[in-house]
């Protein structure tokens, strides 16, 4: 039995009061609808449940879910029942070959939570729908993939909300699927990885520049299993899209190389949408955009088609009016799912899960026929590192190995682990040679070579980061991407979502200070390190030599749920005799101890290319002024702060004059040092060494300022404020996601 032709089902709730005694509005809607009564009733049930959720929360966006309900119904219905036939599984939400779904216009998330509830996903119970937008619920105000006790919210692939991110993540999901299928499918098992990625996006998503970057690349790559339903409701928060968005979207996407279709109406029937999706599924060499004309707030007598239904509750009387007008709905009931609607979606979920059951049986055969491929797939999806993955990381031998730029040390580390990590896939924003991020022997991921692991992102920094988020979300990948550190500013929105989503993306950022030299202040980062360090759940690593760089890569790969930014110099750094990978993994350590016995007179704490200059300064302070100086390398503040108090005080006692030295903003260093040598203005164009002298980072100036700091406290009675003698408050209360 299918539901596409079934008019009635035997249940107590199959013929609601509105069917037996139609209002004029309900009968008119039913008469105009080109489809089964039950199909319309299901769509209306989604609409009114969204209105109920927003009304109870007294917050949210009812209009988009009400307008997009027909698309959601199609996506969660089987082909036999007139739907898309999207493969997914409520019983095993992490099933590898599920069709991914991304709600890019994340403000419409009530729609996604409703569909997950109707499909039997435990995380989205009716109680959770009633807790929409409440503290600690599984149904936050925008989709959050991380907000349950089991780490990820089943059915929500990525965090969306910042418009344009979701559709860009979807490009990453599609890249991941295409590459994985090309790598692990075999002639006898061609569909082990064969899923599609479906997206609902809105006008705002397509106005954001990141989506243009990502969709341009998707067209170039010919990602045929990416299907986007564009919610063309003609409304933005400020009013009609005519205010600011009058371009021909179809022509733009055709120019990107997409397959483009238009569906003029889904409020009165789904036949055109079904045909369009089926056509899109049959286009294998292009991603597809289906422009779907919808009506925001559909069913609301006073707010339908208006911006007033976008971002606020409809109002209790308006919700009653909506239910009175929509076929099959009871205006006296809230959070109500009619029995026949519930039965319909239960069957759809069972049919979708049947695809998973069939795949499981096929995978057992695949595993028997190709045990090595299956074992590697399992390791990758379980995010386990292979044995010995860090064995070939380079160790710097003082007095033997030559000085080099830390970007070259990064290149050596990347290649040392890549041969054992097929999941390490990525590339640069058109700066491969400068970023030193080419994996030796790797081929390009292109339309005709999907087995390649080098992604040519082009000059698309923001999309690059968002795509890597999508690849990580797919599973089985540890994506990396690279650009100059200053251009992290272009990518910052997506990098923030890496941290928020707990996606262990690896960011390789070279040219990390004024030390890049002649390119000047447009390219010289000043505030970027502190901007990144201020972000929760991200490790910012600025290595001083090869040993510390090896630590950075080891930490990055071990930090599955924390992204890592690996900052690298353009210029050479001098060798450090006592650097250590193991110590660098603690975030900070003493790289040169003060001569003689007892506590030092001064501590210099630095990162990256400033560490060796501090070593030279310490020698001068000892020889010229008998100031016994400890040098601390702090490649990663975040890791250092995770160490126990005893270790932290052993490195930075806090009551000894401490001077921080970093060719970056001074902000953030006040908690570690009494005085700072840093940047308080933008850089300049010129040779590296001249810039370091001009801005005060030469060993001579570090020694001079170090002596001044010691003298300052001597002149003030010898009392040095203890930086560790202050309380630390934990202000967050209760449990968190």
PDB file of C-alpha atoms in Angstrom, residues 426-590:
ATOM      1  CA  UNK A 426      42.479  19.302   1.722  1.00  0.00           C
ATOM      2  CA  UNK A 427      44.409  22.088   0.105  1.00  0.00           C
ATOM      3  CA  UNK A 428      45.038  25.798  -0.137  1.00  0.00           C
ATOM      4  CA  UNK A 429      43.204  28.921  -1.255  1.00  0.00           C
ATOM      5  CA  UNK A 430      45.443  29.263  -4.326  1.00  0.00           C
ATOM      6  CA  UNK A 431      48.604  29.519  -2.206  1.00  0.00           C
ATOM      7  CA  UNK A 432      49.843  25.933  -2.247  1.00  0.00           C
ATOM      8  CA  UNK A 433      53.479  26.799  -2.809  1.00  0.00           C
ATOM      9  CA  UNK A 434      53.509  29.638  -0.291  1.00  0.00           C
ATOM     10  CA  UNK A 435      51.604  27.620   2.322  1.00  0.00           C
ATOM     11  CA  UNK A 436      53.849  24.584   1.703  1.00  0.00           C
ATOM     12  CA  UNK A 437      50.863  22.246   1.951  1.00  0.00           C
ATOM     13  CA  UNK A 438      51.237  19.945  -1.038  1.00  0.00           C
ATOM     14  CA  UNK A 439      51.160  16.273  -0.080  1.00  0.00           C
ATOM     15  CA  UNK A 440      53.785  14.530  -2.167  1.00  0.00           C
ATOM     16  CA  UNK A 441      52.349  12.109  -4.687  1.00  0.00           C
ATOM     17  CA  UNK A 442      48.761  13.255  -4.095  1.00  0.00           C
ATOM     18  CA  UNK A 443      46.572  13.882  -7.115  1.00  0.00           C
ATOM     19  CA  UNK A 444      43.950  16.582  -7.446  1.00  0.00           C
ATOM     20  CA  UNK A 445      40.312  16.033  -6.552  1.00  0.00           C
ATOM     21  CA  UNK A 446      38.586  17.099  -9.742  1.00  0.00           C
ATOM     22  CA  UNK A 447      35.444  16.290 -11.706  1.00  0.00           C
ATOM     23  CA  UNK A 448      37.167  13.404 -13.501  1.00  0.00           C
ATOM     24  CA  UNK A 449      39.535  12.379 -10.702  1.00  0.00           C
ATOM     25  CA  UNK A 450      37.370  12.169  -7.561  1.00  0.00           C
ATOM     26  CA  UNK A 451      39.853   9.779  -5.981  1.00  0.00           C
ATOM     27  CA  UNK A 452      42.344  12.660  -5.609  1.00  0.00           C
ATOM     28  CA  UNK A 453      43.027  14.127  -2.175  1.00  0.00           C
ATOM     29  CA  UNK A 454      44.280  17.620  -3.047  1.00  0.00           C
ATOM     30  CA  UNK A 455      41.470  20.157  -3.257  1.00  0.00           C
ATOM     31  CA  UNK A 456      42.131  23.265  -5.304  1.00  0.00           C
ATOM     32  CA  UNK A 457      39.884  25.669  -3.419  1.00  0.00           C
ATOM     33  CA  UNK A 458      40.801  28.708  -5.499  1.00  0.00           C
ATOM     34  CA  UNK A 459      40.726  32.156  -3.929  1.00  0.00           C
ATOM     35  CA  UNK A 460      37.773  31.266  -1.724  1.00  0.00           C
ATOM     36  CA  UNK A 461      38.954  31.356   1.899  1.00  0.00           C
ATOM     37  CA  UNK A 462      35.537  31.527   3.530  1.00  0.00           C
ATOM     38  CA  UNK A 463      34.054  28.715   1.450  1.00  0.00           C
ATOM     39  CA  UNK A 464      37.236  26.698   1.942  1.00  0.00           C
ATOM     40  CA  UNK A 465      36.721  26.635   5.710  1.00  0.00           C
ATOM     41  CA  UNK A 466      32.981  25.985   5.410  1.00  0.00           C
ATOM     42  CA  UNK A 467      33.580  23.128   2.971  1.00  0.00           C
ATOM     43  CA  UNK A 468      36.075  21.578   5.384  1.00  0.00           C
ATOM     44  CA  UNK A 469      33.387  21.725   8.081  1.00  0.00           C
ATOM     45  CA  UNK A 470      31.086  19.773   5.800  1.00  0.00           C
ATOM     46  CA  UNK A 471      33.764  17.206   5.059  1.00  0.00           C
ATOM     47  CA  UNK A 472      34.427  16.679   8.750  1.00  0.00           C
ATOM     48  CA  UNK A 473      30.700  16.399   9.439  1.00  0.00           C
ATOM     49  CA  UNK A 474      30.416  13.651   6.841  1.00  0.00           C
ATOM     50  CA  UNK A 475      32.704  11.423   8.897  1.00  0.00           C
ATOM     51  CA  UNK A 476      35.821   9.522   7.817  1.00  0.00           C
ATOM     52  CA  UNK A 477      37.780  12.716   7.021  1.00  0.00           C
ATOM     53  CA  UNK A 478      40.295  14.979   8.760  1.00  0.00           C
ATOM     54  CA  UNK A 479      40.193  17.923   6.383  1.00  0.00           C
ATOM     55  CA  UNK A 480      42.849  20.613   6.302  1.00  0.00           C
ATOM     56  CA  UNK A 481      43.008  23.940   4.535  1.00  0.00           C
ATOM     57  CA  UNK A 482      45.587  26.678   4.187  1.00  0.00           C
ATOM     58  CA  UNK A 483      46.044  30.353   3.510  1.00  0.00           C
ATOM     59  CA  UNK A 484      47.927  33.334   4.973  1.00  0.00           C
ATOM     60  CA  UNK A 485      47.094  33.993   8.631  1.00  0.00           C
ATOM     61  CA  UNK A 486      45.762  37.473   7.842  1.00  0.00           C
ATOM     62  CA  UNK A 487      43.202  35.932   5.484  1.00  0.00           C
ATOM     63  CA  UNK A 488      41.766  33.924   8.322  1.00  0.00           C
ATOM     64  CA  UNK A 489      39.696  37.078   8.631  1.00  0.00           C
ATOM     65  CA  UNK A 490      37.908  36.066   5.453  1.00  0.00           C
ATOM     66  CA  UNK A 491      37.270  32.581   6.839  1.00  0.00           C
ATOM     67  CA  UNK A 492      36.526  33.500  10.451  1.00  0.00           C
ATOM     68  CA  UNK A 493      32.770  32.858  10.299  1.00  0.00           C
ATOM     69  CA  UNK A 494      33.308  29.257   9.246  1.00  0.00           C
ATOM     70  CA  UNK A 495      36.275  28.778  11.588  1.00  0.00           C
ATOM     71  CA  UNK A 496      34.043  29.823  14.478  1.00  0.00           C
ATOM     72  CA  UNK A 497      31.566  27.159  13.437  1.00  0.00           C
ATOM     73  CA  UNK A 498      34.381  24.581  13.405  1.00  0.00           C
ATOM     74  CA  UNK A 499      34.934  25.377  17.077  1.00  0.00           C
ATOM     75  CA  UNK A 500      31.236  25.554  17.944  1.00  0.00           C
ATOM     76  CA  UNK A 501      30.454  22.312  16.108  1.00  0.00           C
ATOM     77  CA  UNK A 502      33.425  20.457  17.628  1.00  0.00           C
ATOM     78  CA  UNK A 503      34.870  19.734  14.195  1.00  0.00           C
ATOM     79  CA  UNK A 504      38.604  18.956  14.317  1.00  0.00           C
ATOM     80  CA  UNK A 505      39.475  20.805  11.115  1.00  0.00           C
ATOM     81  CA  UNK A 506      43.179  21.592  10.703  1.00  0.00           C
ATOM     82  CA  UNK A 507      43.974  25.140   9.597  1.00  0.00           C
ATOM     83  CA  UNK A 508      47.483  25.804   8.259  1.00  0.00           C
ATOM     84  CA  UNK A 509      48.110  29.556   8.365  1.00  0.00           C
ATOM     85  CA  UNK A 510      51.447  30.803   7.079  1.00  0.00           C
ATOM     86  CA  UNK A 511      52.991  34.289   6.882  1.00  0.00           C
ATOM     87  CA  UNK A 512      52.017  34.722  10.505  1.00  0.00           C
ATOM     88  CA  UNK A 513      53.467  38.132  11.450  1.00  0.00           C
ATOM     89  CA  UNK A 514      55.175  41.303  10.243  1.00  0.00           C
ATOM     90  CA  UNK A 515      57.987  38.845   9.522  1.00  0.00           C
ATOM     91  CA  UNK A 516      56.461  38.191   6.107  1.00  0.00           C
ATOM     92  CA  UNK A 517      58.161  41.447   5.164  1.00  0.00           C
ATOM     93  CA  UNK A 518      57.695  43.347   1.947  1.00  0.00           C
ATOM     94  CA  UNK A 519      54.024  42.530   1.282  1.00  0.00           C
ATOM     95  CA  UNK A 520      53.254  45.056   3.963  1.00  0.00           C
ATOM     96  CA  UNK A 521      50.467  45.755   6.451  1.00  0.00           C
ATOM     97  CA  UNK A 522      47.602  44.516   4.270  1.00  0.00           C
ATOM     98  CA  UNK A 523      49.071  41.040   4.624  1.00  0.00           C
ATOM     99  CA  UNK A 524      50.726  41.313   8.058  1.00  0.00           C
ATOM    100  CA  UNK A 525      48.477  39.978  10.842  1.00  0.00           C
ATOM    101  CA  UNK A 526      48.343  42.033  14.031  1.00  0.00           C
ATOM    102  CA  UNK A 527      45.080  41.177  15.783  1.00  0.00           C
ATOM    103  CA  UNK A 528      44.436  37.769  14.220  1.00  0.00           C
ATOM    104  CA  UNK A 529      46.188  35.576  16.798  1.00  0.00           C
ATOM    105  CA  UNK A 530      44.308  37.166  19.669  1.00  0.00           C
ATOM    106  CA  UNK A 531      41.061  37.019  17.715  1.00  0.00           C
ATOM    107  CA  UNK A 532      41.498  33.282  17.297  1.00  0.00           C
ATOM    108  CA  UNK A 533      42.702  32.728  20.860  1.00  0.00           C
ATOM    109  CA  UNK A 534      39.616  34.495  22.180  1.00  0.00           C
ATOM    110  CA  UNK A 535      37.445  31.853  20.536  1.00  0.00           C
ATOM    111  CA  UNK A 536      36.374  28.890  22.724  1.00  0.00           C
ATOM    112  CA  UNK A 537      37.369  25.349  21.737  1.00  0.00           C
ATOM    113  CA  UNK A 538      40.161  26.106  19.305  1.00  0.00           C
ATOM    114  CA  UNK A 539      43.892  25.477  19.693  1.00  0.00           C
ATOM    115  CA  UNK A 540      46.145  28.147  18.215  1.00  0.00           C
ATOM    116  CA  UNK A 541      49.668  26.771  17.760  1.00  0.00           C
ATOM    117  CA  UNK A 542      52.651  28.972  16.875  1.00  0.00           C
ATOM    118  CA  UNK A 543      55.672  26.712  16.746  1.00  0.00           C
ATOM    119  CA  UNK A 544      59.235  27.923  17.218  1.00  0.00           C
ATOM    120  CA  UNK A 545      60.997  25.069  15.400  1.00  0.00           C
ATOM    121  CA  UNK A 546      60.588  21.599  13.901  1.00  0.00           C
ATOM    122  CA  UNK A 547      60.086  19.827  17.229  1.00  0.00           C
ATOM    123  CA  UNK A 548      57.306  22.170  18.239  1.00  0.00           C
ATOM    124  CA  UNK A 549      55.746  21.841  14.784  1.00  0.00           C
ATOM    125  CA  UNK A 550      55.682  18.073  15.226  1.00  0.00           C
ATOM    126  CA  UNK A 551      53.852  18.684  18.506  1.00  0.00           C
ATOM    127  CA  UNK A 552      51.359  20.889  16.689  1.00  0.00           C
ATOM    128  CA  UNK A 553      50.486  18.145  14.207  1.00  0.00           C
ATOM    129  CA  UNK A 554      50.273  15.483  16.886  1.00  0.00           C
ATOM    130  CA  UNK A 555      47.948  17.663  18.965  1.00  0.00           C
ATOM    131  CA  UNK A 556      45.869  18.548  15.902  1.00  0.00           C
ATOM    132  CA  UNK A 557      45.286  14.926  14.954  1.00  0.00           C
ATOM    133  CA  UNK A 558      44.555  13.862  18.516  1.00  0.00           C
ATOM    134  CA  UNK A 559      42.080  16.720  18.970  1.00  0.00           C
ATOM    135  CA  UNK A 560      39.181  15.205  17.079  1.00  0.00           C
ATOM    136  CA  UNK A 561      36.613  17.607  18.487  1.00  0.00           C
ATOM    137  CA  UNK A 562      38.740  20.749  18.609  1.00  0.00           C
ATOM    138  CA  UNK A 563      40.000  22.572  15.516  1.00  0.00           C
ATOM    139  CA  UNK A 564      43.661  23.552  15.410  1.00  0.00           C
ATOM    140  CA  UNK A 565      45.233  26.602  13.787  1.00  0.00           C
ATOM    141  CA  UNK A 566      48.882  25.961  12.925  1.00  0.00           C
ATOM    142  CA  UNK A 567      50.612  29.309  12.434  1.00  0.00           C
ATOM    143  CA  UNK A 568      53.820  29.317  10.422  1.00  0.00           C
ATOM    144  CA  UNK A 569      56.558  31.773   9.545  1.00  0.00           C
ATOM    145  CA  UNK A 570      57.618  32.759   6.084  1.00  0.00           C
ATOM    146  CA  UNK A 571      61.208  33.407   7.205  1.00  0.00           C
ATOM    147  CA  UNK A 572      63.790  31.092   8.741  1.00  0.00           C
ATOM    148  CA  UNK A 573      64.004  30.607  12.486  1.00  0.00           C
ATOM    149  CA  UNK A 574      67.243  29.790  14.264  1.00  0.00           C
ATOM    150  CA  UNK A 575      67.608  26.330  15.852  1.00  0.00           C
ATOM    151  CA  UNK A 576      66.703  25.819  19.507  1.00  0.00           C
ATOM    152  CA  UNK A 577      69.004  23.486  21.408  1.00  0.00           C
ATOM    153  CA  UNK A 578      66.542  22.372  24.063  1.00  0.00           C
ATOM    154  CA  UNK A 579      63.204  22.319  22.263  1.00  0.00           C
ATOM    155  CA  UNK A 580      61.032  19.282  22.808  1.00  0.00           C
ATOM    156  CA  UNK A 581      57.962  17.828  21.123  1.00  0.00           C
ATOM    157  CA  UNK A 582      56.735  16.287  24.381  1.00  0.00           C
ATOM    158  CA  UNK A 583      57.131  19.533  26.304  1.00  0.00           C
ATOM    159  CA  UNK A 584      55.585  21.610  23.531  1.00  0.00           C
ATOM    160  CA  UNK A 585      52.471  19.425  23.769  1.00  0.00           C
ATOM    161  CA  UNK A 586      51.948  20.963  27.224  1.00  0.00           C
ATOM    162  CA  UNK A 587      51.478  24.342  25.596  1.00  0.00           C
ATOM    163  CA  UNK A 588      54.499  26.025  27.216  1.00  0.00           C
ATOM    164  CA  UNK A 589      57.799  24.929  28.708  1.00  0.00           C
ATOM    165  CA  UNK A 590      61.210  26.228  29.696  1.00  0.00           C
TER     166      UNK A 590
END
